[in-house]
Amino acid sequence: MAELIWEGKYDKEGQKTKPLRIVLPFQTVETVNESTEDRRRQRSLFEQGKPTDWRNRLIWGDKKYVLPSLLEEFAGKINLIYIDPPFATGDDFSFTVTVNGEEFTKEPSILEVKAYRDTWGRGIDSWLQWFYETVVLLYELLADNGSIYVHLDWHVGHYAKCVLDEVFGQENFINEVVWVMQGIGRKSNIRKFPVDTQRLLIYAKSSSYVFNPQTFEIRIPKIWDRKTKQWNLPNGYARDEKGRVFWTSPKGDYSEESIERLREEGRIYVTKAGTIRVKYFVEECEDALIDRRVVSDCWTDIPDILRRGYERVGFPTQKPEALLERIIKASSNEGDLVLDCFVGSGTTAVVAEKLGRRWIAADLSRFAIHITRKRLLQIPNVRPFIVQNLGKYERQVWQIGEFGDGDTAEAIAKRQKAYTEFILKLYGARPVYGYTWLHGIKAGRMVHVGSVDAPITVADVTN
């Protein structure tokens, strides 16, 4: 089989560079939506040495450390994995969101900037190594009857398939699904065709993977023509912002009051010429032909999030719930365990919760964890779940891996100096020397860099 080679894939001895496999203990920060009675029962089971009830897990941390730490408990136990990894060459961590009608820019954290540098520092070569190490660990987590969906676009999809072929085996490739998003890329471009699709690469662990064929309905409204005594099928369907399919007809004999009422109901459509037409929604049409079709590898019936305004939470890479609903229903059964280690706006966790699946969701961004937690709490009767992180252990391992190990005074001082200079560089400050507590200067103000594994205290600042 042909092999894709990139800088960093092999070490000096000709061995494949393996992913980091340091196992760190998870720390539970919060148990969400658990009643007092449930908490007492959990404590009683624990004290008796009996298995406690399952709790879905929302984890804040870098997948580089989260995935190896999951292996001990979940190797070979994840039934479905969906990932939507960063695949554009731009910074995915800075974006503008609207909260209560006011816009503000979400700036990347130091951890996110570091992760971005690790992912794209050497261009496609570093991305491929990053992706390869991720996929290797996900393969080990996947159950024998499990499958993985990798969500990509034209930037790196062709490279990613070569990596997935290598890790999972070409014989375990199931599908390449094309998702037609119906809205993105509509702007005219005289240099190329507008981009309106993304890809889902689907692989299995073995030939015994779970798959439940999916179907969807097309309702075709019928209009009775009294003259020809035939049913006429209208053309020219469109979708509103909630994804509802409709067609329009001339407004007919309506009063101003009824037109206003229709406008309030969102049923008025105004053409470019200013003509008023009335919307008729397909799902509300009782007299319709119903055509049930099997879902193929080209998904044209799920609008992108821009056309589902009622779902949007302000996250730039948010995916519609209908997309994850199809994936989860197709490749898992109720009670199965679903993993997403780039959970972003939380759609995977939200849909898995609604469909009665167990789930583990992780993300490097604290903002993503906050949004996911908030969306989960908006689900009626959401099951209790825990919020976890790897605490100071993750930061300590990162510091040693980045700036060297060793426990001598000289090694520790060298590591601390390199760490301080790294943080100042990311922050955009100029280092200063000769002080104990002052490490840099920016915009005329002094900067203090705290320890990697402890918060800054009032004493640190006042000293």
mmCIF file of N, CA, C and O in Angstrom, residues 126-221:
data_model
loop_
_atom_site.group_PDB
_atom_site.id
_atom_site.type_symbol
_atom_site.label_atom_id
_atom_site.label_comp_id
_atom_site.label_asym_id
_atom_site.label_seq_id
_atom_site.Cartn_x
_atom_site.Cartn_y
_atom_site.Cartn_z
ATOM 1 N N SER A 126 2.911 19.405 10.377
ATOM 2 C CA SER A 126 2.580 19.331 11.804
ATOM 3 C C SER A 126 1.122 18.946 12.000
ATOM 4 O O SER A 126 0.783 18.234 12.957
ATOM 5 N N TRP A 127 0.228 19.381 11.094
ATOM 6 C CA TRP A 127 -1.182 18.983 11.212
ATOM 7 C C TRP A 127 -1.316 17.481 11.031
ATOM 8 O O TRP A 127 -2.062 16.812 11.761
ATOM 9 N N LEU A 128 -0.616 16.926 10.049
ATOM 10 C CA LEU A 128 -0.708 15.493 9.797
ATOM 11 C C LEU A 128 -0.201 14.686 10.987
ATOM 12 O O LEU A 128 -0.806 13.664 11.368
ATOM 13 N N GLN A 129 0.890 15.112 11.622
ATOM 14 C CA GLN A 129 1.383 14.394 12.796
ATOM 15 C C GLN A 129 0.388 14.501 13.941
ATOM 16 O O GLN A 129 0.102 13.517 14.638
ATOM 17 N N TRP A 130 -0.144 15.689 14.121
ATOM 18 C CA TRP A 130 -1.161 15.937 15.155
ATOM 19 C C TRP A 130 -2.381 15.063 14.925
ATOM 20 O O TRP A 130 -2.907 14.425 15.843
ATOM 21 N N PHE A 131 -2.851 14.991 13.672
ATOM 22 C CA PHE A 131 -4.032 14.204 13.335
ATOM 23 C C PHE A 131 -3.736 12.709 13.471
ATOM 24 O O PHE A 131 -4.558 11.954 14.004
ATOM 25 N N TYR A 132 -2.571 12.281 13.018
ATOM 26 C CA TYR A 132 -2.185 10.863 13.112
ATOM 27 C C TYR A 132 -2.173 10.403 14.570
ATOM 28 O O TYR A 132 -2.719 9.335 14.912
ATOM 29 N N GLU A 133 -1.546 11.177 15.449
ATOM 30 C CA GLU A 133 -1.486 10.803 16.860
ATOM 31 C C GLU A 133 -2.879 10.733 17.473
ATOM 32 O O GLU A 133 -3.157 9.872 18.314
ATOM 33 N N THR A 134 -3.767 11.645 17.045
ATOM 34 C CA THR A 134 -5.146 11.631 17.538
ATOM 35 C C THR A 134 -5.866 10.364 17.111
ATOM 36 O O THR A 134 -6.516 9.681 17.912
ATOM 37 N N VAL A 135 -5.761 10.025 15.829
ATOM 38 C CA VAL A 135 -6.477 8.881 15.275
ATOM 39 C C VAL A 135 -5.994 7.569 15.879
ATOM 40 O O VAL A 135 -6.792 6.653 16.118
ATOM 41 N N VAL A 136 -4.694 7.448 16.138
ATOM 42 C CA VAL A 136 -4.152 6.232 16.749
ATOM 43 C C VAL A 136 -4.816 5.969 18.096
ATOM 44 O O VAL A 136 -5.222 4.841 18.421
ATOM 45 N N LEU A 137 -4.941 7.008 18.920
ATOM 46 C CA LEU A 137 -5.561 6.860 20.235
ATOM 47 C C LEU A 137 -7.053 6.582 20.116
ATOM 48 O O LEU A 137 -7.607 5.772 20.871
ATOM 49 N N LEU A 138 -7.726 7.224 19.170
ATOM 50 C CA LEU A 138 -9.158 6.997 18.980
ATOM 51 C C LEU A 138 -9.431 5.572 18.523
ATOM 52 O O LEU A 138 -10.440 4.963 18.902
ATOM 53 N N TYR A 139 -8.542 5.035 17.698
ATOM 54 C CA TYR A 139 -8.682 3.644 17.257
ATOM 55 C C TYR A 139 -8.682 2.697 18.457
ATOM 56 O O TYR A 139 -9.475 1.754 18.524
ATOM 57 N N GLU A 140 -7.797 2.953 19.416
ATOM 58 C CA GLU A 140 -7.713 2.095 20.592
ATOM 59 C C GLU A 140 -8.940 2.237 21.490
ATOM 60 O O GLU A 140 -9.347 1.285 22.154
ATOM 61 N N LEU A 141 -9.534 3.405 21.515
ATOM 62 C CA LEU A 141 -10.724 3.624 22.331
ATOM 63 C C LEU A 141 -11.974 3.005 21.714
ATOM 64 O O LEU A 141 -12.928 2.654 22.412
ATOM 65 N N LEU A 142 -11.988 2.834 20.412
ATOM 66 C CA LEU A 142 -13.182 2.383 19.701
ATOM 67 C C LEU A 142 -13.467 0.905 19.975
ATOM 68 O O LEU A 142 -12.564 0.069 19.996
ATOM 69 N N ALA A 143 -14.760 0.582 20.173
ATOM 70 C CA ALA A 143 -15.179 -0.801 20.367
ATOM 71 C C ALA A 143 -15.088 -1.567 19.050
ATOM 72 O O ALA A 143 -15.060 -0.982 17.968
ATOM 73 N N ASP A 144 -15.066 -2.893 19.135
ATOM 74 C CA ASP A 144 -14.957 -3.712 17.931
ATOM 75 C C ASP A 144 -16.136 -3.486 16.985
ATOM 76 O O ASP A 144 -15.996 -3.647 15.767
ATOM 77 N N ASN A 145 -17.306 -3.146 17.535
ATOM 78 C CA ASN A 145 -18.473 -2.887 16.685
ATOM 79 C C ASN A 145 -18.697 -1.396 16.460
ATOM 80 O O ASN A 145 -19.771 -0.981 16.029
ATOM 81 N N GLY A 146 -17.662 -0.603 16.755
ATOM 82 C CA GLY A 146 -17.813 0.844 16.678
ATOM 83 C C GLY A 146 -17.372 1.423 15.351
ATOM 84 O O GLY A 146 -16.753 0.761 14.524
ATOM 85 N N SER A 147 -17.693 2.698 15.168
ATOM 86 C CA SER A 147 -17.284 3.423 13.964
ATOM 87 C C SER A 147 -16.939 4.859 14.328
ATOM 88 O O SER A 147 -17.323 5.365 15.386
ATOM 89 N N ILE A 148 -16.194 5.499 13.432
ATOM 90 C CA ILE A 148 -15.764 6.880 13.645
ATOM 91 C C ILE A 148 -16.150 7.720 12.443
ATOM 92 O O ILE A 148 -16.019 7.279 11.298
ATOM 93 N N TYR A 149 -16.662 8.920 12.714
ATOM 94 C CA TYR A 149 -16.987 9.908 11.690
ATOM 95 C C TYR A 149 -16.015 11.075 11.847
ATOM 96 O O TYR A 149 -15.943 11.690 12.919
ATOM 97 N N VAL A 150 -15.286 11.372 10.785
ATOM 98 C CA VAL A 150 -14.344 12.493 10.806
ATOM 99 C C VAL A 150 -14.874 13.562 9.864
ATOM 100 O O VAL A 150 -14.997 13.339 8.657
ATOM 101 N N HIS A 151 -15.168 14.734 10.422
ATOM 102 C CA HIS A 151 -15.809 15.828 9.676
ATOM 103 C C HIS A 151 -14.738 16.794 9.162
ATOM 104 O O HIS A 151 -14.020 17.413 9.946
ATOM 105 N N LEU A 152 -14.632 16.910 7.829
ATOM 106 C CA LEU A 152 -13.591 17.730 7.220
ATOM 107 C C LEU A 152 -14.140 18.459 6.006
ATOM 108 O O LEU A 152 -15.299 18.264 5.618
ATOM 109 N N ASP A 153 -13.292 19.293 5.399
ATOM 110 C CA ASP A 153 -13.677 19.919 4.133
ATOM 111 C C ASP A 153 -12.512 19.765 3.154
ATOM 112 O O ASP A 153 -11.622 18.930 3.334
ATOM 113 N N TRP A 154 -12.485 20.606 2.129
ATOM 114 C CA TRP A 154 -11.507 20.450 1.055
ATOM 115 C C TRP A 154 -10.077 20.773 1.457
ATOM 116 O O TRP A 154 -9.127 20.393 0.769
ATOM 117 N N HIS A 155 -9.877 21.439 2.586
ATOM 118 C CA HIS A 155 -8.521 21.832 2.966
ATOM 119 C C HIS A 155 -7.598 20.633 3.174
ATOM 120 O O HIS A 155 -6.482 20.591 2.648
ATOM 121 N N VAL A 156 -8.042 19.661 3.986
ATOM 122 C CA VAL A 156 -7.162 18.547 4.363
ATOM 123 C C VAL A 156 -7.830 17.188 4.236
ATOM 124 O O VAL A 156 -7.253 16.178 4.640
ATOM 125 N N GLY A 157 -9.033 17.140 3.693
ATOM 126 C CA GLY A 157 -9.766 15.881 3.628
ATOM 127 C C GLY A 157 -9.019 14.781 2.907
ATOM 128 O O GLY A 157 -9.026 13.616 3.327
ATOM 129 N N HIS A 158 -8.350 15.121 1.804
ATOM 130 C CA HIS A 158 -7.629 14.114 1.020
ATOM 131 C C HIS A 158 -6.420 13.573 1.786
ATOM 132 O O HIS A 158 -6.084 12.395 1.675
ATOM 133 N N TYR A 159 -5.753 14.443 2.576
ATOM 134 C CA TYR A 159 -4.654 13.966 3.404
ATOM 135 C C TYR A 159 -5.184 13.070 4.533
ATOM 136 O O TYR A 159 -4.607 12.026 4.841
ATOM 137 N N ALA A 160 -6.272 13.507 5.154
ATOM 138 C CA ALA A 160 -6.824 12.773 6.301
ATOM 139 C C ALA A 160 -7.237 11.366 5.908
ATOM 140 O O ALA A 160 -7.059 10.419 6.690
ATOM 141 N N LYS A 161 -7.771 11.190 4.714
ATOM 142 C CA LYS A 161 -8.191 9.853 4.300
ATOM 143 C C LYS A 161 -7.005 8.904 4.217
ATOM 144 O O LYS A 161 -7.108 7.723 4.583
ATOM 145 N N CYS A 162 -5.866 9.391 3.755
ATOM 146 C CA CYS A 162 -4.663 8.548 3.706
ATOM 147 C C CYS A 162 -4.250 8.108 5.108
ATOM 148 O O CYS A 162 -3.863 6.953 5.321
ATOM 149 N N VAL A 163 -4.329 9.019 6.075
ATOM 150 C CA VAL A 163 -3.981 8.685 7.460
ATOM 151 C C VAL A 163 -4.965 7.663 8.018
ATOM 152 O O VAL A 163 -4.577 6.679 8.668
ATOM 153 N N LEU A 164 -6.258 7.875 7.772
ATOM 154 C CA LEU A 164 -7.277 6.954 8.279
ATOM 155 C C LEU A 164 -7.141 5.578 7.642
ATOM 156 O O LEU A 164 -7.338 4.549 8.305
ATOM 157 N N ASP A 165 -6.802 5.533 6.348
ATOM 158 C CA ASP A 165 -6.559 4.240 5.686
ATOM 159 C C ASP A 165 -5.434 3.493 6.379
ATOM 160 O O ASP A 165 -5.483 2.267 6.564
ATOM 161 N N GLU A 166 -4.389 4.234 6.760
ATOM 162 C CA GLU A 166 -3.221 3.613 7.384
ATOM 163 C C GLU A 166 -3.548 3.075 8.770
ATOM 164 O O GLU A 166 -3.125 1.976 9.143
ATOM 165 N N VAL A 167 -4.295 3.831 9.560
ATOM 166 C CA VAL A 167 -4.575 3.439 10.943
ATOM 167 C C VAL A 167 -5.694 2.392 11.008
ATOM 168 O O VAL A 167 -5.582 1.378 11.711
ATOM 169 N N PHE A 168 -6.791 2.617 10.285
ATOM 170 C CA PHE A 168 -7.952 1.725 10.368
ATOM 171 C C PHE A 168 -7.916 0.602 9.327
ATOM 172 O O PHE A 168 -8.582 -0.419 9.490
ATOM 173 N N GLY A 169 -7.150 0.808 8.255
ATOM 174 C CA GLY A 169 -7.120 -0.164 7.178
ATOM 175 C C GLY A 169 -8.121 0.206 6.097
ATOM 176 O O GLY A 169 -9.269 0.578 6.401
ATOM 177 N N GLN A 170 -7.696 0.115 4.855
ATOM 178 C CA GLN A 170 -8.580 0.464 3.744
ATOM 179 C C GLN A 170 -9.847 -0.378 3.738
ATOM 180 O O GLN A 170 -10.913 0.085 3.317
ATOM 181 N N GLU A 171 -9.730 -1.622 4.210
ATOM 182 C CA GLU A 171 -10.895 -2.511 4.206
ATOM 183 C C GLU A 171 -11.972 -2.073 5.185
ATOM 184 O O GLU A 171 -13.126 -2.527 5.104
ATOM 185 N N ASN A 172 -11.635 -1.199 6.120
ATOM 186 C CA ASN A 172 -12.609 -0.732 7.110
ATOM 187 C C ASN A 172 -13.180 0.642 6.782
ATOM 188 O O ASN A 172 -13.853 1.248 7.617
ATOM 189 N N PHE A 173 -12.884 1.129 5.596
ATOM 190 C CA PHE A 173 -13.512 2.372 5.123
ATOM 191 C C PHE A 173 -14.949 2.060 4.735
ATOM 192 O O PHE A 173 -15.220 1.130 3.971
ATOM 193 N N ILE A 174 -15.909 2.833 5.268
ATOM 194 C CA ILE A 174 -17.333 2.585 5.019
ATOM 195 C C ILE A 174 -17.886 3.531 3.964
ATOM 196 O O ILE A 174 -18.441 3.107 2.951
ATOM 197 N N ASN A 175 -17.757 4.831 4.209
ATOM 198 C CA ASN A 175 -18.374 5.823 3.332
ATOM 199 C C ASN A 175 -17.614 7.137 3.364
ATOM 200 O O ASN A 175 -16.962 7.458 4.363
ATOM 201 N N GLU A 176 -17.765 7.884 2.296
ATOM 202 C CA GLU A 176 -17.467 9.310 2.309
ATOM 203 C C GLU A 176 -18.782 10.015 2.028
ATOM 204 O O GLU A 176 -19.319 9.938 0.925
ATOM 205 N N VAL A 177 -19.314 10.668 3.040
ATOM 206 C CA VAL A 177 -20.592 11.372 2.909
ATOM 207 C C VAL A 177 -20.321 12.818 2.513
ATOM 208 O O VAL A 177 -19.452 13.474 3.090
ATOM 209 N N VAL A 178 -21.072 13.305 1.559
ATOM 210 C CA VAL A 178 -21.000 14.707 1.155
ATOM 211 C C VAL A 178 -22.199 15.422 1.756
ATOM 212 O O VAL A 178 -23.343 15.050 1.495
ATOM 213 N N TRP A 179 -21.921 16.415 2.571
ATOM 214 C CA TRP A 179 -22.998 17.212 3.176
ATOM 215 C C TRP A 179 -23.124 18.514 2.403
ATOM 216 O O TRP A 179 -22.210 19.337 2.397
ATOM 217 N N VAL A 180 -24.262 18.696 1.745
ATOM 218 C CA VAL A 180 -24.554 19.930 1.021
ATOM 219 C C VAL A 180 -25.217 20.880 2.000
ATOM 220 O O VAL A 180 -26.356 20.657 2.425
ATOM 221 N N MET A 181 -24.528 21.949 2.349
ATOM 222 C CA MET A 181 -24.941 22.781 3.483
ATOM 223 C C MET A 181 -26.039 23.780 3.161
ATOM 224 O O MET A 181 -26.639 24.346 4.052
ATOM 225 N N GLN A 182 -26.273 24.073 1.886
ATOM 226 C CA GLN A 182 -27.384 24.937 1.477
ATOM 227 C C GLN A 182 -27.309 26.332 2.093
ATOM 228 O O GLN A 182 -28.204 26.775 2.789
ATOM 229 N N GLY A 183 -26.248 27.004 1.855
ATOM 230 C CA GLY A 183 -26.214 28.374 2.366
ATOM 231 C C GLY A 183 -24.829 28.966 2.443
ATOM 232 O O GLY A 183 -24.634 30.133 2.187
ATOM 233 N N ILE A 184 -23.835 28.149 2.801
ATOM 234 C CA ILE A 184 -22.478 28.660 2.895
ATOM 235 C C ILE A 184 -21.859 28.649 1.501
ATOM 236 O O ILE A 184 -22.016 27.712 0.738
ATOM 237 N N GLY A 185 -21.133 29.671 1.169
ATOM 238 C CA GLY A 185 -20.459 29.707 -0.115
ATOM 239 C C GLY A 185 -21.325 30.139 -1.273
ATOM 240 O O GLY A 185 -21.026 29.844 -2.422
ATOM 241 N N ARG A 186 -22.404 30.855 -0.996
ATOM 242 C CA ARG A 186 -23.301 31.271 -2.063
ATOM 243 C C ARG A 186 -22.810 32.514 -2.800
ATOM 244 O O ARG A 186 -23.323 32.855 -3.847
ATOM 245 N N LYS A 187 -21.833 33.212 -2.244
ATOM 246 C CA LYS A 187 -21.354 34.426 -2.892
ATOM 247 C C LYS A 187 -20.702 34.089 -4.225
ATOM 248 O O LYS A 187 -20.003 33.086 -4.366
ATOM 249 N N SER A 188 -20.940 34.935 -5.206
ATOM 250 C CA SER A 188 -20.356 34.679 -6.519
ATOM 251 C C SER A 188 -18.846 34.877 -6.469
ATOM 252 O O SER A 188 -18.332 35.729 -5.755
ATOM 253 N N ASN A 189 -18.134 34.056 -7.226
ATOM 254 C CA ASN A 189 -16.684 34.121 -7.269
ATOM 255 C C ASN A 189 -16.260 33.811 -8.701
ATOM 256 O O ASN A 189 -16.485 32.701 -9.188
ATOM 257 N N ILE A 190 -15.660 34.779 -9.371
ATOM 258 C CA ILE A 190 -15.348 34.591 -10.780
ATOM 259 C C ILE A 190 -14.141 33.696 -10.996
ATOM 260 O O ILE A 190 -13.837 33.313 -12.115
ATOM 261 N N ARG A 191 -13.440 33.300 -9.894
ATOM 262 C CA ARG A 191 -12.233 32.494 -10.029
ATOM 263 C C ARG A 191 -12.456 31.016 -9.742
ATOM 264 O O ARG A 191 -11.615 30.190 -10.055
ATOM 265 N N LYS A 192 -13.577 30.660 -9.088
ATOM 266 C CA LYS A 192 -13.856 29.253 -8.807
ATOM 267 C C LYS A 192 -15.325 29.091 -8.433
ATOM 268 O O LYS A 192 -16.030 30.066 -8.165
ATOM 269 N N PHE A 193 -15.798 27.839 -8.411
ATOM 270 C CA PHE A 193 -17.171 27.568 -8.003
ATOM 271 C C PHE A 193 -17.298 27.779 -6.494
ATOM 272 O O PHE A 193 -16.407 27.402 -5.729
ATOM 273 N N PRO A 194 -18.398 28.373 -6.032
ATOM 274 C CA PRO A 194 -18.592 28.546 -4.585
ATOM 275 C C PRO A 194 -18.600 27.200 -3.858
ATOM 276 O O PRO A 194 -19.117 26.208 -4.370
ATOM 277 N N VAL A 195 -18.013 27.184 -2.682
ATOM 278 C CA VAL A 195 -17.945 25.959 -1.875
ATOM 279 C C VAL A 195 -19.191 25.854 -1.016
ATOM 280 O O VAL A 195 -19.496 26.744 -0.228
ATOM 281 N N ASP A 196 -19.909 24.748 -1.157
ATOM 282 C CA ASP A 196 -21.148 24.561 -0.407
ATOM 283 C C ASP A 196 -21.239 23.169 0.194
ATOM 284 O O ASP A 196 -22.311 22.692 0.520
ATOM 285 N N THR A 197 -20.101 22.478 0.329
ATOM 286 C CA THR A 197 -20.111 21.113 0.849
ATOM 287 C C THR A 197 -19.006 20.897 1.864
ATOM 288 O O THR A 197 -17.997 21.593 1.872
ATOM 289 N N GLN A 198 -19.248 19.936 2.739
ATOM 290 C CA GLN A 198 -18.213 19.397 3.625
ATOM 291 C C GLN A 198 -18.286 17.879 3.555
ATOM 292 O O GLN A 198 -19.212 17.316 2.975
ATOM 293 N N ARG A 199 -17.292 17.201 4.133
ATOM 294 C CA ARG A 199 -17.184 15.756 4.001
ATOM 295 C C ARG A 199 -17.194 15.069 5.368
ATOM 296 O O ARG A 199 -16.703 15.614 6.352
ATOM 297 N N LEU A 200 -17.740 13.867 5.391
ATOM 298 C CA LEU A 200 -17.673 13.003 6.554
ATOM 299 C C LEU A 200 -17.022 11.690 6.123
ATOM 300 O O LEU A 200 -17.585 10.960 5.291
ATOM 301 N N LEU A 201 -15.835 11.404 6.643
ATOM 302 C CA LEU A 201 -15.161 10.144 6.367
ATOM 303 C C LEU A 201 -15.528 9.165 7.468
ATOM 304 O O LEU A 201 -15.345 9.449 8.661
ATOM 305 N N ILE A 202 -16.065 7.994 7.083
ATOM 306 C CA ILE A 202 -16.578 7.029 8.052
ATOM 307 C C ILE A 202 -15.758 5.748 7.974
ATOM 308 O O ILE A 202 -15.627 5.144 6.899
ATOM 309 N N TYR A 203 -15.212 5.343 9.116
ATOM 310 C CA TYR A 203 -14.436 4.107 9.223
ATOM 311 C C TYR A 203 -14.972 3.269 10.380
ATOM 312 O O TYR A 203 -15.557 3.803 11.334
ATOM 313 N N ALA A 204 -14.756 1.951 10.288
ATOM 314 C CA ALA A 204 -15.147 1.030 11.346
ATOM 315 C C ALA A 204 -13.917 0.386 11.956
ATOM 316 O O ALA A 204 -12.831 0.424 11.375
ATOM 317 N N LYS A 205 -14.094 -0.209 13.131
ATOM 318 C CA LYS A 205 -13.006 -0.959 13.769
ATOM 319 C C LYS A 205 -12.909 -2.356 13.151
ATOM 320 O O LYS A 205 -11.828 -2.920 13.026
ATOM 321 N N SER A 206 -14.065 -2.908 12.765
ATOM 322 C CA SER A 206 -14.105 -4.238 12.162
ATOM 323 C C SER A 206 -15.340 -4.330 11.269
ATOM 324 O O SER A 206 -16.112 -3.376 11.147
ATOM 325 N N SER A 207 -15.544 -5.492 10.689
ATOM 326 C CA SER A 207 -16.696 -5.680 9.793
ATOM 327 C C SER A 207 -18.007 -5.837 10.540
ATOM 328 O O SER A 207 -19.079 -5.872 9.926
ATOM 329 N N SER A 208 -17.975 -5.899 11.869
ATOM 330 C CA SER A 208 -19.195 -6.107 12.664
ATOM 331 C C SER A 208 -19.765 -4.793 13.207
ATOM 332 O O SER A 208 -20.431 -4.777 14.232
ATOM 333 N N TYR A 209 -19.499 -3.699 12.519
ATOM 334 C CA TYR A 209 -19.934 -2.395 13.020
ATOM 335 C C TYR A 209 -21.460 -2.246 12.980
ATOM 336 O O TYR A 209 -22.150 -2.869 12.176
ATOM 337 N N VAL A 210 -21.946 -1.389 13.880
ATOM 338 C CA VAL A 210 -23.379 -1.084 13.956
ATOM 339 C C VAL A 210 -23.758 -0.132 12.837
ATOM 340 O O VAL A 210 -23.068 0.867 12.602
ATOM 341 N N PHE A 211 -24.840 -0.434 12.144
ATOM 342 C CA PHE A 211 -25.370 0.517 11.165
ATOM 343 C C PHE A 211 -26.871 0.332 11.048
ATOM 344 O O PHE A 211 -27.359 -0.761 10.768
ATOM 345 N N ASN A 212 -27.592 1.422 11.281
ATOM 346 C CA ASN A 212 -29.042 1.442 11.170
ATOM 347 C C ASN A 212 -29.424 2.336 9.999
ATOM 348 O O ASN A 212 -29.267 3.559 10.085
ATOM 349 N N PRO A 213 -29.897 1.759 8.873
ATOM 350 C CA PRO A 213 -30.261 2.585 7.715
ATOM 351 C C PRO A 213 -31.247 3.683 8.099
ATOM 352 O O PRO A 213 -32.173 3.462 8.882
ATOM 353 N N GLN A 214 -31.030 4.868 7.563
ATOM 354 C CA GLN A 214 -31.870 6.018 7.869
ATOM 355 C C GLN A 214 -32.725 6.395 6.655
ATOM 356 O O GLN A 214 -32.304 6.221 5.512
ATOM 357 N N THR A 215 -33.912 6.869 6.935
ATOM 358 C CA THR A 215 -34.807 7.326 5.872
ATOM 359 C C THR A 215 -35.276 8.739 6.170
ATOM 360 O O THR A 215 -35.178 9.213 7.308
ATOM 361 N N PHE A 216 -35.758 9.407 5.161
ATOM 362 C CA PHE A 216 -36.355 10.727 5.369
ATOM 363 C C PHE A 216 -37.559 10.871 4.444
ATOM 364 O O PHE A 216 -37.642 10.209 3.404
ATOM 365 N N GLU A 217 -38.493 11.724 4.857
ATOM 366 C CA GLU A 217 -39.725 11.915 4.109
ATOM 367 C C GLU A 217 -39.654 13.173 3.250
ATOM 368 O O GLU A 217 -39.098 14.184 3.663
ATOM 369 N N ILE A 218 -40.222 13.071 2.075
ATOM 370 C CA ILE A 218 -40.451 14.238 1.244
ATOM 371 C C ILE A 218 -41.952 14.353 1.047
ATOM 372 O O ILE A 218 -42.590 13.439 0.512
ATOM 373 N N ARG A 219 -42.524 15.440 1.526
ATOM 374 C CA ARG A 219 -43.966 15.681 1.375
ATOM 375 C C ARG A 219 -44.171 16.600 0.173
ATOM 376 O O ARG A 219 -43.667 17.716 0.141
ATOM 377 N N ILE A 220 -44.887 16.114 -0.798
ATOM 378 C CA ILE A 220 -45.140 16.881 -2.014
ATOM 379 C C ILE A 220 -46.600 17.315 -2.009
ATOM 380 O O ILE A 220 -47.498 16.483 -2.180
ATOM 381 N N PRO A 221 -46.873 18.573 -1.762
ATOM 382 C CA PRO A 221 -48.270 19.025 -1.702
ATOM 383 C C PRO A 221 -48.960 18.905 -3.054
ATOM 384 O O PRO A 221 -48.354 19.116 -4.096
#
